[in-house]
XYZ file of C-alpha atoms in Angstrom:
664
model
C -44.284 38.938 -5.943
C -43.422 35.722 -7.732
C -39.780 36.754 -8.172
C -39.369 37.103 -4.429
C -41.170 33.856 -3.638
C -39.185 31.563 -1.354
C -40.688 28.059 -1.379
C -40.408 25.461 1.344
C -38.260 22.395 0.672
C -40.122 19.475 -0.885
C -37.164 17.077 -1.158
C -36.538 14.454 1.502
C -33.409 14.882 3.597
C -32.084 11.344 3.061
C -32.052 11.328 -0.782
C -30.809 14.934 -0.748
C -27.900 14.013 1.521
C -27.128 10.963 -0.655
C -27.002 12.937 -3.887
C -24.907 15.667 -2.224
C -22.440 13.013 -1.064
C -22.260 11.662 -4.620
C -21.692 15.168 -6.021
C -18.949 15.826 -3.487
C -17.156 12.573 -4.276
C -17.447 13.274 -8.009
C -15.966 16.756 -7.601
C -13.050 15.883 -5.291
C -10.667 14.663 -8.074
C -11.298 17.935 -9.947
C -10.350 20.244 -7.104
C -6.779 20.693 -8.332
C -8.174 21.806 -11.710
C -10.562 24.528 -10.467
C -10.212 27.868 -8.719
C -9.394 27.502 -5.039
C -12.363 29.560 -3.835
C -14.784 27.243 -5.681
C -14.123 24.402 -3.237
C -15.444 26.050 -0.033
C -18.310 27.551 -2.056
C -19.312 24.077 -3.260
C -19.374 22.572 0.231
C -21.081 25.655 1.687
C -23.890 25.284 -0.872
C -24.346 21.639 0.119
C -24.511 22.411 3.823
C -26.858 25.358 3.236
C -29.241 23.210 1.187
C -29.401 20.593 3.946
C -30.140 23.313 6.495
C -33.002 24.502 4.303
C -34.718 21.165 4.977
C -35.337 22.172 8.595
C -38.946 22.954 9.554
C -39.826 26.537 8.620
C -36.737 27.079 6.443
C -37.161 28.370 2.892
C -35.138 28.139 -0.327
C -33.465 31.279 -1.747
C -35.443 33.529 -4.081
C -34.641 34.054 -7.753
C -32.878 37.434 -7.251
C -30.564 35.878 -4.655
C -29.659 33.040 -7.010
C -29.085 35.481 -9.882
C -26.825 37.592 -7.664
C -24.802 34.534 -6.628
C -24.481 33.490 -10.263
C -23.243 36.923 -11.318
C -20.720 37.097 -8.480
C -19.458 33.584 -9.300
C -19.013 34.269 -13.011
C -17.229 37.539 -12.233
C -14.910 35.810 -9.791
C -14.020 33.180 -12.422
C -13.133 35.902 -14.917
C -11.038 37.751 -12.341
C -9.229 34.509 -11.504
C -8.411 33.389 -15.065
C -9.036 36.574 -17.134
C -10.892 34.352 -19.579
C -13.752 31.906 -19.855
C -11.910 29.741 -22.369
C -9.894 26.783 -21.132
C -10.146 23.677 -19.009
C -9.763 25.364 -15.615
C -12.314 28.171 -16.236
C -14.760 25.679 -17.763
C -14.536 23.247 -14.851
C -14.787 26.106 -12.356
C -17.968 27.313 -14.078
C -19.348 23.757 -14.022
C -18.766 23.350 -10.278
C -20.269 26.811 -9.705
C -23.428 25.862 -11.623
C -23.718 22.594 -9.694
C -23.459 24.550 -6.435
C -26.250 26.913 -7.510
C -28.370 24.015 -8.744
C -28.074 22.486 -5.290
C -29.584 25.596 -3.736
C -32.669 25.564 -5.999
C -33.347 21.807 -6.168
C -36.948 21.309 -5.065
C -38.764 19.239 -7.710
C -38.477 15.835 -9.330
C -36.958 17.417 -12.409
C -34.436 19.382 -10.328
C -33.345 16.253 -8.508
C -32.903 14.304 -11.737
C -30.869 17.116 -13.299
C -28.716 17.230 -10.170
C -27.996 13.502 -10.437
C -27.148 13.861 -14.140
C -24.722 16.666 -13.279
C -23.125 14.296 -10.783
C -22.680 11.695 -13.535
C -21.068 14.317 -15.750
C -18.726 15.495 -12.980
C -17.625 11.905 -12.372
C -16.886 11.429 -16.071
C -14.847 14.641 -16.064
C -12.526 12.949 -13.549
C -11.475 10.561 -16.324
C -10.340 13.350 -18.653
C -7.038 13.638 -16.799
C -6.140 10.074 -15.838
C -7.740 6.665 -16.243
C -6.131 4.399 -13.699
C -7.981 1.321 -12.478
C -8.380 2.865 -9.023
C -10.022 5.975 -10.465
C -12.371 3.897 -12.638
C -13.490 1.928 -9.575
C -13.928 5.225 -7.715
C -16.102 6.625 -10.524
C -18.140 3.390 -10.578
C -18.786 3.784 -6.839
C -19.892 7.404 -7.394
C -22.251 6.278 -10.164
C -23.731 3.640 -7.862
C -24.265 6.182 -5.077
C -25.943 8.698 -7.405
C -28.171 5.990 -8.884
C -29.092 4.812 -5.375
C -30.025 8.405 -4.488
C -32.282 8.585 -7.556
C -33.948 5.269 -6.698
C -34.391 6.298 -3.072
C -35.878 9.640 -4.104
C -38.464 8.083 -6.408
C -39.369 5.303 -3.981
C -40.005 7.845 -1.237
C -38.914 5.455 1.513
C -37.251 6.297 4.778
C -33.627 5.926 5.785
C -34.103 2.199 6.414
C -34.523 1.616 2.652
C -31.270 3.301 1.566
C -29.282 0.048 1.388
C -32.040 -1.578 -0.645
C -31.955 1.425 -2.982
C -28.186 1.033 -3.297
C -28.592 -2.634 -4.250
C -31.214 -1.728 -6.831
C -29.003 1.052 -8.191
C -26.114 -1.380 -8.545
C -28.397 -3.821 -10.352
C -29.491 -1.110 -12.786
C -25.875 -0.241 -13.577
C -24.981 -3.933 -13.943
C -27.688 -4.270 -16.587
C -25.844 -1.651 -18.650
C -22.632 -3.714 -18.730
C -23.606 -5.766 -21.832
C -24.230 -2.573 -23.794
C -20.949 -1.099 -22.546
C -19.061 -4.246 -23.589
C -20.709 -4.177 -27.012
C -19.756 -0.539 -27.580
C -16.239 -1.116 -26.252
C -15.527 -3.875 -28.765
C -17.320 -2.552 -31.858
C -17.315 1.236 -31.625
C -14.871 2.594 -34.297
C -11.575 3.779 -32.858
C -9.028 6.320 -34.026
C -5.299 6.609 -33.555
C -5.823 10.201 -32.405
C -7.227 10.529 -28.843
C -10.770 11.895 -28.742
C -10.100 14.150 -25.746
C -6.783 15.051 -24.151
C -6.999 17.575 -21.323
C -3.942 16.600 -19.271
C -0.885 18.811 -19.492
C 2.550 17.244 -19.902
C 4.103 16.837 -16.455
C 7.517 18.360 -15.979
C 10.343 15.878 -15.374
C 7.785 13.193 -14.586
C 10.281 10.456 -15.427
C 13.266 11.970 -13.656
C 14.932 12.329 -17.054
C 16.522 15.567 -18.125
C 18.914 16.915 -20.732
C 21.302 17.790 -17.900
C 23.010 15.737 -15.213
C 24.183 17.546 -12.099
C 25.104 16.340 -8.608
C 21.901 15.443 -6.792
C 19.778 15.363 -9.941
C 19.232 11.607 -9.931
C 19.652 11.147 -6.182
C 16.725 13.454 -5.473
C 14.509 11.046 -7.397
C 15.702 7.916 -5.624
C 12.876 7.823 -3.092
C 10.134 8.424 -5.654
C 7.751 5.509 -6.124
C 5.989 6.590 -9.320
C 5.724 3.954 -12.028
C 7.646 4.952 -15.162
C 6.943 1.923 -17.326
C 6.250 -1.798 -17.238
C 7.947 -4.290 -19.541
C 7.096 -7.826 -20.598
C 9.388 -10.298 -22.349
C 7.057 -12.281 -24.648
C 9.799 -14.703 -25.724
C 10.703 -15.577 -22.132
C 14.365 -14.545 -22.469
C 14.426 -11.788 -19.870
C 17.931 -10.911 -18.672
C 18.882 -10.942 -15.008
C 18.056 -7.895 -12.928
C 21.721 -6.905 -12.779
C 21.827 -6.804 -16.607
C 18.672 -4.703 -17.013
C 20.041 -1.347 -18.123
C 17.165 0.657 -19.586
C 18.634 3.187 -22.003
C 17.005 6.608 -21.950
C 19.339 9.312 -23.238
C 23.024 10.038 -23.943
C 24.927 13.103 -22.715
C 27.847 14.160 -24.925
C 29.122 17.339 -23.259
C 30.606 17.350 -19.786
C 32.504 19.524 -17.357
C 33.511 17.683 -14.213
C 30.373 16.421 -12.510
C 27.994 18.329 -14.817
C 26.925 16.803 -18.132
C 24.380 17.734 -20.792
C 23.207 16.702 -24.261
C 25.382 19.109 -26.190
C 25.119 19.718 -29.942
C 22.687 17.837 -32.136
C 24.398 14.869 -33.773
C 23.182 12.850 -36.765
C 20.781 10.020 -35.957
C 22.227 6.525 -35.997
C 21.582 3.494 -38.145
C 22.153 0.350 -36.085
C 21.865 -2.322 -38.776
C 24.779 -4.709 -38.430
C 26.317 -2.832 -35.498
C 24.726 -4.895 -32.720
C 24.803 -8.637 -32.139
C 23.723 -11.343 -29.761
C 20.318 -12.882 -29.194
C 17.475 -10.447 -29.787
C 15.450 -9.600 -26.661
C 11.876 -8.592 -27.425
C 10.196 -6.226 -24.975
C 6.579 -5.119 -24.815
C 6.570 -1.854 -22.884
C 3.731 0.236 -21.454
C 5.124 3.720 -20.824
C 3.388 6.221 -18.565
C 2.968 9.782 -19.939
C 5.839 12.113 -19.093
C 5.560 15.044 -21.505
C 8.995 14.530 -23.097
C 10.277 12.535 -26.077
C 12.144 9.677 -24.393
C 11.351 6.027 -24.907
C 13.075 3.322 -22.919
C 14.463 -0.014 -24.015
C 17.040 -2.483 -22.815
C 20.587 -1.625 -23.700
C 20.784 -1.457 -26.655
C 17.720 -0.954 -28.850
C 18.266 -2.492 -32.270
C 15.048 -1.530 -34.047
C 13.037 1.593 -34.535
C 9.330 1.736 -33.780
C 6.469 3.624 -35.372
C 6.537 7.296 -34.511
C 10.093 7.191 -33.087
C 13.711 7.111 -34.227
C 17.165 6.184 -32.929
C 19.003 9.341 -31.921
C 22.760 9.733 -31.753
C 24.013 7.461 -28.992
C 21.538 4.694 -29.763
C 18.489 5.732 -27.733
C 14.877 6.037 -28.841
C 13.135 9.383 -29.238
C 9.521 9.998 -30.199
C 8.585 12.564 -32.784
C 5.881 13.935 -30.485
C 5.835 14.356 -26.693
C 4.448 11.389 -24.775
C 1.253 12.934 -23.393
C -0.698 9.739 -22.811
C 0.078 6.153 -21.987
C 2.065 4.573 -24.813
C 2.483 0.902 -25.697
C 5.252 -0.220 -27.999
C 7.362 -3.251 -28.835
C 11.114 -3.083 -29.362
C 14.020 -5.473 -29.876
C 17.387 -5.048 -28.163
C 20.702 -6.815 -28.667
C 23.353 -6.926 -25.932
C 26.536 -7.261 -28.019
C 28.184 -4.239 -29.594
C 29.884 -4.720 -32.980
C 30.681 -1.107 -33.795
C 34.111 -0.801 -35.331
C 34.301 2.826 -36.398
C 33.581 5.934 -34.373
C 32.224 8.704 -36.628
C 34.437 11.759 -36.695
C 31.764 14.118 -35.367
C 31.163 11.787 -32.413
C 34.893 11.416 -31.759
C 35.252 15.172 -31.642
C 32.283 15.497 -29.266
C 33.528 12.743 -26.920
C 37.074 14.088 -26.526
C 36.187 17.597 -25.397
C 38.014 18.133 -22.080
C 36.616 19.615 -18.850
C 37.324 23.318 -18.440
C 38.349 23.136 -14.785
C 40.893 20.469 -13.834
C 42.981 20.684 -10.664
C 46.683 19.647 -10.694
C 45.867 16.657 -8.440
C 43.278 15.355 -10.901
C 45.678 15.812 -13.819
C 48.464 14.024 -11.922
C 46.145 11.110 -11.106
C 45.152 10.596 -14.742
C 48.720 11.071 -16.011
C 49.859 8.329 -13.658
C 47.350 5.890 -15.122
C 48.326 6.774 -18.674
C 52.038 6.487 -17.908
C 51.620 3.090 -16.280
C 49.277 1.672 -18.919
C 49.415 2.165 -22.653
C 46.287 0.107 -23.306
C 42.979 1.962 -22.962
C 41.256 -0.982 -21.265
C 44.031 -1.096 -18.684
C 43.443 2.606 -17.959
C 39.732 1.882 -17.452
C 40.582 -0.933 -15.025
C 43.024 1.330 -13.172
C 40.339 3.989 -12.709
C 37.876 1.410 -11.377
C 40.548 0.082 -9.020
C 41.098 3.613 -7.744
C 37.409 3.950 -6.834
C 37.531 0.611 -5.077
C 40.802 1.132 -3.214
C 40.220 4.694 -2.047
C 37.077 3.725 -0.077
C 34.529 5.776 -1.964
C 31.029 5.651 -0.466
C 27.640 5.263 -2.137
C 25.125 7.633 -0.516
C 21.607 8.851 -1.227
C 22.395 12.249 0.270
C 25.999 13.185 -0.547
C 25.369 16.899 -0.057
C 26.283 19.741 -2.378
C 29.601 20.296 -4.114
C 31.486 23.512 -4.776
C 32.803 25.036 -8.027
C 35.635 22.498 -8.373
C 33.301 19.561 -7.860
C 35.509 16.953 -9.594
C 38.505 17.630 -7.347
C 36.325 17.808 -4.231
C 34.658 14.512 -5.086
C 37.874 12.615 -5.890
C 40.167 13.851 -3.123
C 38.116 15.345 -0.279
C 34.583 13.976 0.055
C 34.658 10.623 -1.798
C 30.894 10.219 -1.390
C 28.234 10.322 -4.053
C 25.316 8.756 -5.864
C 25.334 7.053 -9.268
C 25.430 10.343 -11.207
C 28.568 11.446 -9.307
C 30.438 8.285 -10.230
C 29.274 8.166 -13.854
C 30.062 11.840 -14.478
C 33.442 11.710 -12.698
C 34.478 8.522 -14.485
C 33.543 9.922 -17.924
C 35.512 13.127 -17.197
C 38.574 11.125 -16.072
C 38.455 9.021 -19.240
C 38.450 12.114 -21.430
C 41.414 13.484 -19.546
C 43.131 10.156 -20.281
C 42.433 10.560 -24.005
C 39.617 7.995 -24.138
C 36.326 8.932 -25.798
C 33.519 8.753 -23.251
C 29.926 9.733 -22.695
C 27.282 9.456 -19.945
C 24.090 7.444 -20.381
C 21.046 8.096 -18.222
C 18.019 5.868 -17.833
C 16.952 3.215 -15.346
C 18.407 0.056 -13.927
C 16.648 -3.088 -12.769
C 13.059 -2.963 -11.617
C 10.649 -5.115 -9.648
C 9.562 -8.439 -11.124
C 5.889 -9.309 -10.759
C 5.514 -13.088 -10.840
C 1.725 -12.875 -11.224
C 1.836 -10.895 -14.448
C 5.340 -11.922 -15.582
C 6.533 -8.379 -16.138
C 8.986 -5.879 -14.672
C 7.884 -2.593 -13.117
C 10.400 0.243 -13.347
C 9.849 3.096 -10.919
C 11.248 6.541 -10.347
C 13.575 5.141 -7.699
C 15.305 2.977 -10.344
C 16.759 6.059 -12.094
C 20.408 5.447 -12.889
C 23.398 6.855 -14.755
C 26.420 5.042 -16.130
C 29.367 5.654 -18.432
C 30.392 4.377 -21.863
C 33.929 4.451 -23.246
C 35.138 3.797 -26.779
C 37.765 1.079 -27.021
C 39.476 0.379 -30.299
C 38.332 -2.925 -31.734
C 35.466 -3.225 -29.247
C 33.365 -0.126 -29.808
C 31.352 1.462 -27.035
C 31.778 -0.402 -23.753
C 29.460 0.114 -20.785
C 31.318 0.897 -17.564
C 29.256 1.335 -14.394
C 31.391 2.616 -11.492
C 28.431 2.091 -9.144
C 28.964 -1.655 -9.547
C 32.410 -1.221 -7.987
C 31.295 1.087 -5.177
C 27.975 -0.577 -4.262
C 27.710 -3.957 -6.063
C 24.485 -4.824 -4.204
C 22.843 -1.795 -5.859
C 23.339 -3.479 -9.236
C 22.809 -7.102 -8.257
C 19.702 -6.563 -6.113
C 18.308 -3.357 -7.607
C 17.680 -0.140 -5.730
C 14.766 -1.522 -3.694
C 16.834 -4.572 -2.742
C 19.754 -2.327 -1.847
C 17.582 -0.334 0.566
C 16.140 -3.520 2.093
C 19.597 -5.023 2.571
C 20.835 -1.850 4.210
C 17.823 -1.803 6.508
C 18.390 -5.477 7.319
C 21.924 -4.613 8.353
C 20.244 -2.618 11.152
C 23.055 -0.512 12.606
C 21.121 -0.144 15.870
C 21.702 -3.817 16.600
C 18.010 -4.629 16.998
C 16.741 -7.695 15.189
C 13.522 -7.051 13.236
C 10.638 -9.080 14.616
C 9.223 -11.931 12.557
C 5.790 -10.297 12.738
C 7.132 -7.088 11.238
C 8.935 -8.994 8.498
C 5.843 -11.085 7.770
C 3.595 -8.025 7.598
C 6.054 -6.400 5.189
C 5.811 -9.454 2.924
C 2.017 -9.398 3.078
C 1.961 -5.741 2.096
C 4.394 -6.412 -0.721
C 2.259 -9.278 -2.062
C -0.877 -7.128 -1.903
C 0.917 -4.298 -3.665
C 2.140 -6.637 -6.412
C -1.359 -8.096 -6.837
C -2.872 -4.629 -7.216
C -0.068 -3.571 -9.551
C -0.786 -6.594 -11.734
C -4.489 -5.704 -11.887
C -3.611 -2.121 -12.837
C -1.190 -3.321 -15.489
C -3.712 -5.707 -17.027
C -6.270 -2.882 -17.035
C -3.838 -0.598 -18.833
C -2.840 -3.319 -21.273
C -6.208 -4.936 -22.067
C -8.648 -2.050 -21.645
C -6.879 1.298 -22.006
C -4.543 -0.229 -24.581
C -7.401 -1.506 -26.733
C -6.591 0.612 -29.780
C -7.564 0.365 -33.434
C -5.023 -2.410 -34.084
C -6.378 -4.474 -31.184
C -9.913 -3.874 -32.379
C -9.114 -5.038 -35.900
C -7.512 -8.172 -34.485
C -10.614 -8.965 -32.389
C -12.924 -8.343 -35.352
C -10.792 -10.628 -37.520
C -11.041 -13.377 -34.888
C -14.826 -12.931 -34.891
C -14.931 -13.293 -38.664
C -15.643 -9.588 -39.215
C -12.289 -8.636 -40.666
C -13.739 -7.909 -44.135
C -16.622 -5.796 -42.868
C -16.621 -2.070 -43.532
C -17.051 0.374 -40.669
C -20.454 1.480 -41.982
C -21.702 -2.102 -41.799
C -20.223 -2.619 -38.333
C -21.762 0.646 -37.093
C -25.168 -0.380 -38.451
C -24.847 -3.791 -36.829
C -23.811 -2.114 -33.590
C -26.854 0.156 -33.583
C -29.214 -2.737 -34.353
C -27.615 -4.983 -31.738
C -27.729 -2.272 -29.087
C -31.371 -1.533 -29.874
C -32.323 -5.213 -29.631
C -30.420 -5.612 -26.382
C -32.001 -2.516 -24.838
C -35.425 -3.650 -26.007
C -34.914 -7.050 -24.407
C -33.855 -5.424 -21.153
C -36.876 -3.112 -21.283
C -39.273 -5.999 -21.854
C -37.693 -7.905 -19.007
C -38.100 -4.912 -16.703
C -41.756 -4.380 -17.667
C -42.788 -8.032 -17.676
C -45.982 -8.918 -15.785
C -44.988 -10.275 -12.422
C -47.181 -12.393 -10.198
C -47.806 -10.296 -7.105
C -46.488 -11.805 -3.938
C -49.375 -12.979 -1.692
C -49.486 -11.836 1.888
C -49.042 -14.902 4.196
C -51.535 -13.404 6.689
C -54.101 -12.958 3.936
C -53.449 -16.482 2.694
C -53.953 -17.799 6.228
C -57.241 -15.971 6.707
C -58.468 -17.168 3.300
C -57.715 -20.744 4.326
C -59.588 -20.208 7.606
C -62.679 -18.919 5.735
C -62.466 -21.795 3.236
C -62.539 -24.402 6.044
C -65.610 -22.760 7.605
C -67.317 -22.500 4.215
C -66.780 -26.222 3.654
C -68.455 -26.857 7.013
C -71.506 -24.812 5.984
C -70.725 -21.253 7.219
C -69.590 -19.094 4.295
C -68.377 -15.535 4.791
C -70.514 -12.875 3.153
C -68.705 -10.194 1.068
C -69.943 -7.437 3.393
C -69.068 -9.314 6.584
C -66.131 -8.205 8.740
C -63.770 -10.612 10.520
C -65.257 -10.109 14.015
C -68.911 -10.380 12.908
C -68.138 -13.446 10.821
C -66.271 -15.089 13.707
C -69.228 -14.533 16.065
C -71.625 -16.141 13.605
C -69.283 -19.102 13.094
C -68.680 -19.486 16.847
C -72.446 -19.616 17.469
C -72.716 -22.431 14.940
C -69.685 -24.447 16.096
C -69.708 -24.055 19.852
C -67.009 -26.724 20.382
C -64.532 -24.636 18.370
C -65.808 -21.203 19.395
C -62.691 -20.300 21.395
C -60.340 -21.147 18.494
C -62.536 -19.223 16.007
C -62.615 -16.083 18.208
C -58.819 -16.315 18.845
C -58.070 -16.470 15.109
C -60.366 -13.507 14.402
C -58.778 -11.451 17.205
C -55.244 -12.197 15.992
C -56.184 -11.310 12.418
C -57.773 -8.044 13.519
C -54.681 -7.007 15.510
C -52.409 -7.892 12.571
C -54.483 -5.715 10.259
C -55.456 -2.753 12.432
C -53.191 -2.490 15.492
C -50.675 0.467 15.521
C -47.863 -2.007 16.236
C -48.895 -5.373 14.726
C -47.643 -8.507 16.523
C -45.775 -11.338 14.847
C -47.780 -13.337 12.304
C -46.400 -16.664 13.526
C -49.061 -17.113 16.270
C -51.867 -16.385 13.821
C -50.502 -18.764 11.153
C -49.982 -21.503 13.756
C -53.569 -21.107 15.053
C -54.967 -21.281 11.495
C -52.902 -24.379 10.760
C -54.146 -26.134 13.924
C -57.741 -25.161 13.121
C -57.573 -26.346 9.501
C -55.923 -29.655 10.399
C -59.091 -30.823 12.283
C -62.068 -30.075 10.013
C -63.950 -33.064 11.450
C -64.480 -31.147 14.713
C -66.775 -28.687 12.898
C -69.949 -30.667 13.352
């Protein structure tokens, strides 16, 4: 029966293996988005299809494929209890690709399989669009195109590299059309497709600050944002405090946002030279924006929340570019009553030793600034230690930190200092964000990473307003002056084992750092120039091209006409009549016959090379040996199972033709 027919494989093993490799590479980035059992099924289908190319092996029948399809669809429903959604849809797509692999046996099947590979590779870009992933997808496209070329050429394994070069050339010819569409295709402020889910705590930011909350992020290397200073007035690394959020409620070493307070209006409250920043923020799923302390202007789609930090109206679910101005000098003169009430709420659990310590400062100093200096002196004099792993603290964490352990990370010192100030009657709050960053000299920007997460304190001083106080600067000044990465490098350079790092190891570290910075700059420029090419950028480019007054309908029409003309030109170039390349052996034999014809012995159309050579040798007995040698070489080149090199034949023809006078 036709339904039970199991055909033999008609697809070559080499192109089949190439397209399977391309499919596998296209599917790998999607594996964390599909059902776990789909992955082994996908690879098993690929291996099974290759095994079906063995002599005598047959492809599965239609009932077997239908059964596999039914089982796969049922398993997807049992896994997700629905067919609607990104994960079920991608799982179904990978399942269908696996089944298509098993039945591929015709030209049409192979082409459909390659097209599915293209689609899978494009699906990779639905979730992230980093430069590395784009290059990866381009490599997958090249491999799939090479498999198509190799399949249609029908050559052996030796021609695979040539097929890859031709596939790359075909894709390169599409670049002008891609560039044309990139510049002129109408853009919208709303993303066309957004499949990625907001990551949880991707920036290390949270509405709560607890011991270990920031320290656990210190070794993370994820990029949070990159910032340029277009006016060239970037502050020093030690002064780069990137404001993220303000915590108003605290209890010892634990702090949180607290009640909602009215948003601020900063006009006239900040002074100093304006510092303009152009920031590219990675998606984090929350509402925070970052700017140098302190942001003085609002941006589109965001507002200044209580405490002077920027908040977006919608979660940041994709890469966001914005420009903001900050001013370093605070000119606030009045603390709103609702903020004063929120910043003087005392901790609920205060030990007698803590109360005695604060009372001593207040008794000795009537001025609030003097109390602040006394608290900082206490941290310095009592030999507190800055540590990435201070351990956990008990219920009375403030007392334990101040009098027993004396070890902590930035959040311990900021939270403890803010609590001590409130006990001393000074309004205080905790600010969380980032400090410093890594300067990239190639791109002239600063990269802020997860490891730069930081917390500091602000106190309200009469006549001065909110004053930033960073106890970490007292405990570990190199953390502030050199940044977190510099702090770790300096501590490693101290080398408590006493061994001196080798110059080779130090040099290799510098080489790796330079390579990393170069790649980071390429990624940043990609994000800024390509992924950041929005509707505003497009309008600016069109205005520079003199198309600023054109309507979108006219531009779309021009785009369609231009694309059609470009594709037509490429098609004509591909189908142009090419002069066939002449075979050098054939050219040599033609020259040999022409010399003999000029001497009076012309080759008849029906005459073979050996018969013709015998007739010519009988006529020119002095050159008979040379004539027979040339005919024998030509015959072996044309008919021998393993033809010899053509150089001997061409040399013999050249020597024969150079002495036509001997043919007498």
